[in-house]
mmCIF file with all atom_site columns, C-alpha atoms in Angstrom:
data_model
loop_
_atom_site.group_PDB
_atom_site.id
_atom_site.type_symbol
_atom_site.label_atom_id
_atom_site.label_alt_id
_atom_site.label_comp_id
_atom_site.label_asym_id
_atom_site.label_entity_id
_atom_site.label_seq_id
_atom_site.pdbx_PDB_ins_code
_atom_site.Cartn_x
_atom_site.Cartn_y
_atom_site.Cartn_z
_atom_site.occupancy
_atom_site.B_iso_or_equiv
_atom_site.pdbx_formal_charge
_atom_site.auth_seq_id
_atom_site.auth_comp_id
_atom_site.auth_asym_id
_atom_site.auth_atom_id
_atom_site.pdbx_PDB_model_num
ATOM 1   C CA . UNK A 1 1   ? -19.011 -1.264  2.686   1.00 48.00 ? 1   UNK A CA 1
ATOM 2   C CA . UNK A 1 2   ? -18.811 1.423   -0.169  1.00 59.00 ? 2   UNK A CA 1
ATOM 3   C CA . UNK A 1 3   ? -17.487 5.040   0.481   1.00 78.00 ? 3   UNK A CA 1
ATOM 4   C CA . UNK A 1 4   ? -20.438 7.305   -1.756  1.00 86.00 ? 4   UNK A CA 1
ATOM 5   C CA . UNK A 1 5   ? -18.997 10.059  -3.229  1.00 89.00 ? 5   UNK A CA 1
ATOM 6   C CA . UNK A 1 6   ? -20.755 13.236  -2.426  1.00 91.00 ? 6   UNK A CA 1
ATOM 7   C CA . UNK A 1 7   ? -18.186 15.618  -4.505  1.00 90.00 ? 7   UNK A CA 1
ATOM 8   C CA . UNK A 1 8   ? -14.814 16.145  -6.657  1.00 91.00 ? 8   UNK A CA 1
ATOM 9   C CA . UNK A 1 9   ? -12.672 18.588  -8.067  1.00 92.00 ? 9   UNK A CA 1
ATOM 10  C CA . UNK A 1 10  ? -9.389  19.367  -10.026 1.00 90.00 ? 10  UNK A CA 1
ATOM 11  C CA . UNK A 1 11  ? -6.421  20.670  -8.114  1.00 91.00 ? 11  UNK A CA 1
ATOM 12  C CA . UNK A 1 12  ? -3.936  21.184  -11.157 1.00 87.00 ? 12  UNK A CA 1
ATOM 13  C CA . UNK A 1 13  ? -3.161  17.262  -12.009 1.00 86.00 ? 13  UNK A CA 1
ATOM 14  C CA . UNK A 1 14  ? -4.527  16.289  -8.758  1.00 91.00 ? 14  UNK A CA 1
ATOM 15  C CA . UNK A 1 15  ? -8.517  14.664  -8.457  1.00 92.00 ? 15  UNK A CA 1
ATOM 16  C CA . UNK A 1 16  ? -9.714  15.306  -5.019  1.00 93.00 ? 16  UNK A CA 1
ATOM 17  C CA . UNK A 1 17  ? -12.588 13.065  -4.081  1.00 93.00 ? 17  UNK A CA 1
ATOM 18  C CA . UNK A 1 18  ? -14.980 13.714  -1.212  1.00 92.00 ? 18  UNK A CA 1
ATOM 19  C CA . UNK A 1 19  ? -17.182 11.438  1.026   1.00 89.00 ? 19  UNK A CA 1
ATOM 20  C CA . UNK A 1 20  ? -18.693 11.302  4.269   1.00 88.00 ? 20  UNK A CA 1
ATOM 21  C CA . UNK A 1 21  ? -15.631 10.110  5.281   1.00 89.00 ? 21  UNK A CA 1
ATOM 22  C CA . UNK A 1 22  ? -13.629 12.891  4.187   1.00 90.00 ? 22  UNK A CA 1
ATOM 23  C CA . UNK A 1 23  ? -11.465 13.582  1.105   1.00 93.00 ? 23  UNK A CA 1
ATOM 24  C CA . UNK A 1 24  ? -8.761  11.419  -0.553  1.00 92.00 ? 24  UNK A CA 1
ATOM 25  C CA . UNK A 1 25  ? -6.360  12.547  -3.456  1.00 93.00 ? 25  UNK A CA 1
ATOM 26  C CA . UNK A 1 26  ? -5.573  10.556  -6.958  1.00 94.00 ? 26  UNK A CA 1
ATOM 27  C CA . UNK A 1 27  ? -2.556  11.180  -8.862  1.00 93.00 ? 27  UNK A CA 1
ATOM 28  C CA . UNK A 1 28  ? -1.251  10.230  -11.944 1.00 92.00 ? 28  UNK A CA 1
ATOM 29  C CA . UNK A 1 29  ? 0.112   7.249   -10.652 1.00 94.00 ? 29  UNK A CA 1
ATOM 30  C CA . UNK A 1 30  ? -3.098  5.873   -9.164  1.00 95.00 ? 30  UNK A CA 1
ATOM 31  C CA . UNK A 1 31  ? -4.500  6.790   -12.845 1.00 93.00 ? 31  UNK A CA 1
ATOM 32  C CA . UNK A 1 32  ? -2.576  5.107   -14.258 1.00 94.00 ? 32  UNK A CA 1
ATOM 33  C CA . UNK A 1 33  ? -2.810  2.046   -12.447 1.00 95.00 ? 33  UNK A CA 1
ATOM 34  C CA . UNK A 1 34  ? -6.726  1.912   -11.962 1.00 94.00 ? 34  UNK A CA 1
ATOM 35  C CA . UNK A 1 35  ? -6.456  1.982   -15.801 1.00 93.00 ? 35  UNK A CA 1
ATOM 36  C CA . UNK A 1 36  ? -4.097  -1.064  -16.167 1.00 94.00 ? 36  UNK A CA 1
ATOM 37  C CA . UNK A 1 37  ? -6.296  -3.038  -13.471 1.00 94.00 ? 37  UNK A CA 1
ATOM 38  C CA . UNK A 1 38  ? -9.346  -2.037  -15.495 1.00 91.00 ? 38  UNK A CA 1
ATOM 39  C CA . UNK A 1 39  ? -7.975  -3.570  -18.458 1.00 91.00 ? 39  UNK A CA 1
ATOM 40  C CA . UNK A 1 40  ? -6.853  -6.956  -17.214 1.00 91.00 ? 40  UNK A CA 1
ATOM 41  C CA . UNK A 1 41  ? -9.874  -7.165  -14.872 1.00 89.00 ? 41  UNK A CA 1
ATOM 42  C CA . UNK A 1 42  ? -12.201 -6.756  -18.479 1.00 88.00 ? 42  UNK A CA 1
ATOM 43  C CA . UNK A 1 43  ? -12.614 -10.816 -18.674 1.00 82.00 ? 43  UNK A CA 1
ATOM 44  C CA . UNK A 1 44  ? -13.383 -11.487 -14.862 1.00 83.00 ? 44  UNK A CA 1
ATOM 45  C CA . UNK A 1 45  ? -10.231 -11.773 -13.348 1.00 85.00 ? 45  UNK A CA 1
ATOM 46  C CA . UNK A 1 46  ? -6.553  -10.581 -13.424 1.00 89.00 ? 46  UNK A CA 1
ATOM 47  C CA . UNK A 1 47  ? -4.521  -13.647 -14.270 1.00 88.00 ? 47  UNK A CA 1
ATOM 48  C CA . UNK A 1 48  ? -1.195  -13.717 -12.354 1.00 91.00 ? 48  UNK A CA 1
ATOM 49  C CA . UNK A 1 49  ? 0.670   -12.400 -15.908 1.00 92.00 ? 49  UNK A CA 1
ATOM 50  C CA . UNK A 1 50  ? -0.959  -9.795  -15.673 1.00 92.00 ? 50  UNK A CA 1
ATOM 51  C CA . UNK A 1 51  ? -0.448  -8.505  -12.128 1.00 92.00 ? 51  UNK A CA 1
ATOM 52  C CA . UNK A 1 52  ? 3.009   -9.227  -12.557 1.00 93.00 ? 52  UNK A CA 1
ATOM 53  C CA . UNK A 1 53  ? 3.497   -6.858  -15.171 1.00 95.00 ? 53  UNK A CA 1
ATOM 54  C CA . UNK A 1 54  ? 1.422   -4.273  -13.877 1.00 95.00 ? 54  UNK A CA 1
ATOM 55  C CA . UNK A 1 55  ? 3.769   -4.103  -11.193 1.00 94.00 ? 55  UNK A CA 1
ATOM 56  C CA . UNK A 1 56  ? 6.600   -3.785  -13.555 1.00 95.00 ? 56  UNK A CA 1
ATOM 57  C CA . UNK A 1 57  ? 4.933   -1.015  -15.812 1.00 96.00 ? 57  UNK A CA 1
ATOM 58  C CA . UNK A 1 58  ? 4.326   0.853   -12.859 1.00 96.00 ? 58  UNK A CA 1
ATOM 59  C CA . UNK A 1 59  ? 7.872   0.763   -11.112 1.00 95.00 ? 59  UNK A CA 1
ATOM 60  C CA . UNK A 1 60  ? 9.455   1.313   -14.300 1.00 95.00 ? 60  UNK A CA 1
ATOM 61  C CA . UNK A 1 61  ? 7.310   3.861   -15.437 1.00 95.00 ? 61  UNK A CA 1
ATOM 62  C CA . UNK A 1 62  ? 7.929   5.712   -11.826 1.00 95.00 ? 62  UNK A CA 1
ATOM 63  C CA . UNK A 1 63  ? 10.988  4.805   -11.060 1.00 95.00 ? 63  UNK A CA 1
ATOM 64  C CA . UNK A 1 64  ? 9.527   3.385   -7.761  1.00 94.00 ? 64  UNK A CA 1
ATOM 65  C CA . UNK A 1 65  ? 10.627  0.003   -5.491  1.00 89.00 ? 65  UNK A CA 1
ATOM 66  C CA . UNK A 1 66  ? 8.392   -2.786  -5.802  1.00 82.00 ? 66  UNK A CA 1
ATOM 67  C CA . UNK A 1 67  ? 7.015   -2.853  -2.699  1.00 90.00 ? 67  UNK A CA 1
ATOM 68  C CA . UNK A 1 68  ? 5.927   0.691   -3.859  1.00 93.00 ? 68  UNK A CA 1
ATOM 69  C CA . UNK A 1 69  ? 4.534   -0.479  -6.830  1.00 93.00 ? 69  UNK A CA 1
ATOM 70  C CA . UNK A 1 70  ? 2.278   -3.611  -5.261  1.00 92.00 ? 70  UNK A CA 1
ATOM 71  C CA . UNK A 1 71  ? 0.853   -0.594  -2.429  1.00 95.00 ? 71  UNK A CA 1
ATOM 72  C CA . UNK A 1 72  ? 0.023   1.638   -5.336  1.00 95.00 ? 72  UNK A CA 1
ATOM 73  C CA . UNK A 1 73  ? -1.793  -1.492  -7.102  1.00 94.00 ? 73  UNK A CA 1
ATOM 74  C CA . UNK A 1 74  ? -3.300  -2.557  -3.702  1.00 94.00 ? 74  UNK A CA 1
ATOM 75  C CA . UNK A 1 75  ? -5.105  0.713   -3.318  1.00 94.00 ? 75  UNK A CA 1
ATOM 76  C CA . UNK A 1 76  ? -6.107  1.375   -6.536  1.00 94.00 ? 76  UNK A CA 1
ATOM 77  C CA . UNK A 1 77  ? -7.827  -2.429  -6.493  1.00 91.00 ? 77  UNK A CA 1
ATOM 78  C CA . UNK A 1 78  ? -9.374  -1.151  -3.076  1.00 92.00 ? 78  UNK A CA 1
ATOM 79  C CA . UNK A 1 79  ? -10.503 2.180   -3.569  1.00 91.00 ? 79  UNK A CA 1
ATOM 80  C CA . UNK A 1 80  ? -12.200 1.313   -6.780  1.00 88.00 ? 80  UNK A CA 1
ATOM 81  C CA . UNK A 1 81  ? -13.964 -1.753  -5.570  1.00 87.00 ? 81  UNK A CA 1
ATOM 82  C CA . UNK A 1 82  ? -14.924 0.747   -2.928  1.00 87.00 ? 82  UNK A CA 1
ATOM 83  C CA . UNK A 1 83  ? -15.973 3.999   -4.764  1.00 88.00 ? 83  UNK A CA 1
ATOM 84  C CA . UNK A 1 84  ? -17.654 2.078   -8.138  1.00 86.00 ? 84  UNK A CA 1
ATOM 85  C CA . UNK A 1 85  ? -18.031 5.420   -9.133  1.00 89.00 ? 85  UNK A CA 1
ATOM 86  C CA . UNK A 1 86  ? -14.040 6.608   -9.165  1.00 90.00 ? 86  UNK A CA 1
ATOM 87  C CA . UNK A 1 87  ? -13.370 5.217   -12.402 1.00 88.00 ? 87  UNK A CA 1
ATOM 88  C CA . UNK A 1 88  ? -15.058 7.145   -13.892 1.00 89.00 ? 88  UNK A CA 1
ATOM 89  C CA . UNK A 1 89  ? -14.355 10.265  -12.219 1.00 90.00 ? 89  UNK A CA 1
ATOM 90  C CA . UNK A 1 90  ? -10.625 9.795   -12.423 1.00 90.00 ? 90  UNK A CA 1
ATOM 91  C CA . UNK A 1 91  ? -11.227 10.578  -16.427 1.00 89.00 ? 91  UNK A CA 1
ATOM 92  C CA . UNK A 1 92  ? -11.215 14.125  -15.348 1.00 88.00 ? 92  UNK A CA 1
ATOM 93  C CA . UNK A 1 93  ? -7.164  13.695  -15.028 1.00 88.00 ? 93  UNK A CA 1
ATOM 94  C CA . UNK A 1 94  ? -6.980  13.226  -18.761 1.00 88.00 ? 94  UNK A CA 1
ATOM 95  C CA . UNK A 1 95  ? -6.652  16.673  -19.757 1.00 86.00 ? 95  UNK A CA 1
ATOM 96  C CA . UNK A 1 96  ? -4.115  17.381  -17.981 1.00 86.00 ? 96  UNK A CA 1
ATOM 97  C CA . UNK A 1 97  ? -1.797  14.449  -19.348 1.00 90.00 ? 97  UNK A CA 1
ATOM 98  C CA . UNK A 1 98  ? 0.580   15.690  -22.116 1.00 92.00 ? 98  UNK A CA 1
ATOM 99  C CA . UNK A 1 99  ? 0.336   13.486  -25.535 1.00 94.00 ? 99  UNK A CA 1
ATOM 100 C CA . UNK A 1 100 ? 3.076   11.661  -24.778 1.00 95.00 ? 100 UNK A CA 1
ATOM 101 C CA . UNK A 1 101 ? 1.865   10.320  -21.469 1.00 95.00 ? 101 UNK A CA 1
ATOM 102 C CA . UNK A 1 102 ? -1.071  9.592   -23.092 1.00 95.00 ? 102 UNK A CA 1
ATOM 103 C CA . UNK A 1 103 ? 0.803   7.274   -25.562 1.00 97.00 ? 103 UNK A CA 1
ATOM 104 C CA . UNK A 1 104 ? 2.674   5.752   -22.669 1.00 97.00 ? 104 UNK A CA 1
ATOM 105 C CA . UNK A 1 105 ? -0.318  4.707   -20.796 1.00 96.00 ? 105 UNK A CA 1
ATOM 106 C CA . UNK A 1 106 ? -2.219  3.376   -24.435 1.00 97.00 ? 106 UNK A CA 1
ATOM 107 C CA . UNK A 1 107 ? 1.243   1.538   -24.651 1.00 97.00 ? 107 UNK A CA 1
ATOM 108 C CA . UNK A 1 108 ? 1.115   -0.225  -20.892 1.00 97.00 ? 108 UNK A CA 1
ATOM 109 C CA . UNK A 1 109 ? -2.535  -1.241  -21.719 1.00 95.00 ? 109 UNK A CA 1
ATOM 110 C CA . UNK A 1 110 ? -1.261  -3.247  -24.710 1.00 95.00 ? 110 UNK A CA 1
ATOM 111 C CA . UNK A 1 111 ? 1.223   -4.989  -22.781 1.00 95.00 ? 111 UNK A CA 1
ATOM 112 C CA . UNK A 1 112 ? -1.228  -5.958  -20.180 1.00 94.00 ? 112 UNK A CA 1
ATOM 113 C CA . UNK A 1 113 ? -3.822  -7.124  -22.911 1.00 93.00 ? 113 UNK A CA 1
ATOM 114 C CA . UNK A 1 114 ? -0.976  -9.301  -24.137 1.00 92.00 ? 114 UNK A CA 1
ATOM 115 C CA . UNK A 1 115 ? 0.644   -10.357 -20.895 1.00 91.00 ? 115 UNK A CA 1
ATOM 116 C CA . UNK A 1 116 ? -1.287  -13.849 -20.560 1.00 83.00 ? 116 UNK A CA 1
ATOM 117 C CA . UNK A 1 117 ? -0.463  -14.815 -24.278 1.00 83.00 ? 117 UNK A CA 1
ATOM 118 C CA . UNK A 1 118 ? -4.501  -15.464 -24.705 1.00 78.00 ? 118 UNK A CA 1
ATOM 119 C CA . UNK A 1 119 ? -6.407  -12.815 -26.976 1.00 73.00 ? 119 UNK A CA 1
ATOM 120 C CA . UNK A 1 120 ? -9.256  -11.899 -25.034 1.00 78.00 ? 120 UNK A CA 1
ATOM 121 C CA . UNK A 1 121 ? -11.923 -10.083 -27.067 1.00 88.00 ? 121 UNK A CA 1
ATOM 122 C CA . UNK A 1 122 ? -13.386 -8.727  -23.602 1.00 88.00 ? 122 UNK A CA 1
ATOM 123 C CA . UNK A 1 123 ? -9.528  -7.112  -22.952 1.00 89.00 ? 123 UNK A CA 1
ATOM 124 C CA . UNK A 1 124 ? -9.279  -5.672  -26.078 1.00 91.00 ? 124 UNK A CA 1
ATOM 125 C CA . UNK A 1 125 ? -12.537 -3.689  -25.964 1.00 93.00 ? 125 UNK A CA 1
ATOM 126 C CA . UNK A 1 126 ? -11.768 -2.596  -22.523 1.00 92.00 ? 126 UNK A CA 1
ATOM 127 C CA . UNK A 1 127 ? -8.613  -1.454  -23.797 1.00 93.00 ? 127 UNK A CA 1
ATOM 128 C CA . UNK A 1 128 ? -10.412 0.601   -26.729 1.00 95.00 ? 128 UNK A CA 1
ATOM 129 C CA . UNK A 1 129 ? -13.386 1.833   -24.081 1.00 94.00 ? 129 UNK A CA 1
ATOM 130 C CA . UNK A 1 130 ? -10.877 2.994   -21.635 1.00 93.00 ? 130 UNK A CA 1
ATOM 131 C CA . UNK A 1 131 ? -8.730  4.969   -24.358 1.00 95.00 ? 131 UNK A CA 1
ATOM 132 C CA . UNK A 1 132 ? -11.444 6.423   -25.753 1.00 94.00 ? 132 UNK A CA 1
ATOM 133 C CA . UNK A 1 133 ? -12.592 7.628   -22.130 1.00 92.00 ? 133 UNK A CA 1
ATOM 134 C CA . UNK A 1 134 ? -9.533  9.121   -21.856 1.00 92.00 ? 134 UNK A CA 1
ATOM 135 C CA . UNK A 1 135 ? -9.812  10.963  -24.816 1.00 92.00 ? 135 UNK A CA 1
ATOM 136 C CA . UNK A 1 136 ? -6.788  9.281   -25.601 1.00 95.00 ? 136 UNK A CA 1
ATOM 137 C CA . UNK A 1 137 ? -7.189  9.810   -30.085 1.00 95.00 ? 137 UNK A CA 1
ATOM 138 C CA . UNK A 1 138 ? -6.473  6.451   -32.260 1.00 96.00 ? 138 UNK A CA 1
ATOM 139 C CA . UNK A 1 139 ? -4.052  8.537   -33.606 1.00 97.00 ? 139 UNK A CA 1
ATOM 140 C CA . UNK A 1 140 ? -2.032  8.236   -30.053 1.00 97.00 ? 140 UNK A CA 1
ATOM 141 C CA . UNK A 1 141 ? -3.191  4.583   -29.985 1.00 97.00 ? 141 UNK A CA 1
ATOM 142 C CA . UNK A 1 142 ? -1.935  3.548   -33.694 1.00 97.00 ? 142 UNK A CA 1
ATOM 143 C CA . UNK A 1 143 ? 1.534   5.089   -32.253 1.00 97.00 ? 143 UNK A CA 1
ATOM 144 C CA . UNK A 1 144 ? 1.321   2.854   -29.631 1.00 97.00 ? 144 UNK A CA 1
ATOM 145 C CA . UNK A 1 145 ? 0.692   -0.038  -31.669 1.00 95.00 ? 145 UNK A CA 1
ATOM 146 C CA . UNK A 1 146 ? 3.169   0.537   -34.017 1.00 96.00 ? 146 UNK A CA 1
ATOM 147 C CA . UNK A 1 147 ? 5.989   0.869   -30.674 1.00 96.00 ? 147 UNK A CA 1
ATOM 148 C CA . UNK A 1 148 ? 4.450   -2.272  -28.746 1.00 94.00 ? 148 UNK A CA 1
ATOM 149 C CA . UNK A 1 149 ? 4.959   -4.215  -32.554 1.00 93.00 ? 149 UNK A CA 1
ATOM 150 C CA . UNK A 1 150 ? 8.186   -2.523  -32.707 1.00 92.00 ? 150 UNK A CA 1
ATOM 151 C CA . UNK A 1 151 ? 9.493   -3.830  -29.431 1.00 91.00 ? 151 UNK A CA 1
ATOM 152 C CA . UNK A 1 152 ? 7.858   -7.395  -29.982 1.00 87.00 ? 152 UNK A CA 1
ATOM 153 C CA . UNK A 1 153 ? 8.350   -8.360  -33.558 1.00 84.00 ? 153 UNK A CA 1
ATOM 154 C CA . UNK A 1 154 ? 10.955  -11.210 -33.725 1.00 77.00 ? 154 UNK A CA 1
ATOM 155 C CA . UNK A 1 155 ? 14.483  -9.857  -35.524 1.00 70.00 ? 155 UNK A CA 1
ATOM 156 C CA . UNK A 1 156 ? 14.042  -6.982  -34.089 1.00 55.00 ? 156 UNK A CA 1
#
C-alpha cells in the first residue's frame, strides 16, 4: 500500500511531506541515506557490501550507534518504496546543504559505487543522475574524486 503525497514544504533544512495519513519530516540524515540506497539499488539490488557500508557512512558521518544507523536505513528503504514520489521531492533539501556537505555526500556515493569491487555502469550513472539532481556541480564531484583516489591509491 503506497502513502500519495498530496503536499510538501521547506521548514529551514527540514522537508515536511503530507498525505492522507498525515505529515512526516525528512532530515538531512534521511537525505542522505535515501541517496546512498538510490545509488547501490541502480543495478537491481543492494549487494550485502554495500549495505554494510552504508551503515558505516552513515554512523560515521553522524556520529550515531549502529543500531541507529540500520533504523535510519530501514526507513529510508520503507518510506521510499512507499512514497515513489519522495525521491524526488527530497531534492528540495539541496539548497540548503553547504558545499562541503555536498562534497561529503558525492564522496559516500563513490564509496558505495565501489563497495562490491564490480564496476557497474548502471551505479555509476545513478551516481552522476543523483548528483546532478542535487545540483551537486562536477566541480564538487571532481573534488570528490580526487579525495576518494586520495584515500584509495596504494602507497598512500
Amino acid at each position: 500500500m503506497t502513502s500519495e503525497i498530496t503536499g510538501s514544504r521547506l521548514k529551514g533544512s527540514t522537508l515536511i511531506v503530507d498525505t492522507a495519513e498525515g505529515s512526516e519530516t525528512y532530515d538531512l540524515k534521511f537525505l542522505i541515506a535515501t541517496i546512498l540506497i538510490t545509488v547501490a539499488r541502480a543495478n537491481g539490488q543492494i549487494e550485502q557490501e554495500e549495505s554494510s557500508l552504508i551503515i558505516d557512512l552513515i554512523e560515521e558521518h553522524f556520529h550515531l550507534q549502529g543500531a541507529e544507523s540500520l533504523e535510519l536505513i530501514t526507513r529510508a528503504l520503507e518510506e521510499t518504496a512507499d512514497k515513489p514520489a519522495l525521491v524526488d521531492l527530497l531534492t528540495e533539501l539541496a539548497p540548503t546543504l553547504p558545499e562541503q556537505e555536498k562534497e561529503e555526500i558525492a564522496l559516500m556515493g563513490l564509496k558505495v559505487v565501489a563497495a562490491d569491487g564490480r564496476r557497474d555502469v548502471s551505479e555509476m550513472e545513478q551516481y552522476n543522475v543523483t548528483m546532478s539532481s542535487l545540483g551537486i556541480s562536477p566541480d564538487i564531484v571532481h573534488r570528490a574524486f580526487d579525495r576518494y583516489f586520495e584515500q584509495t591509491m596504494p602507497g598512500k
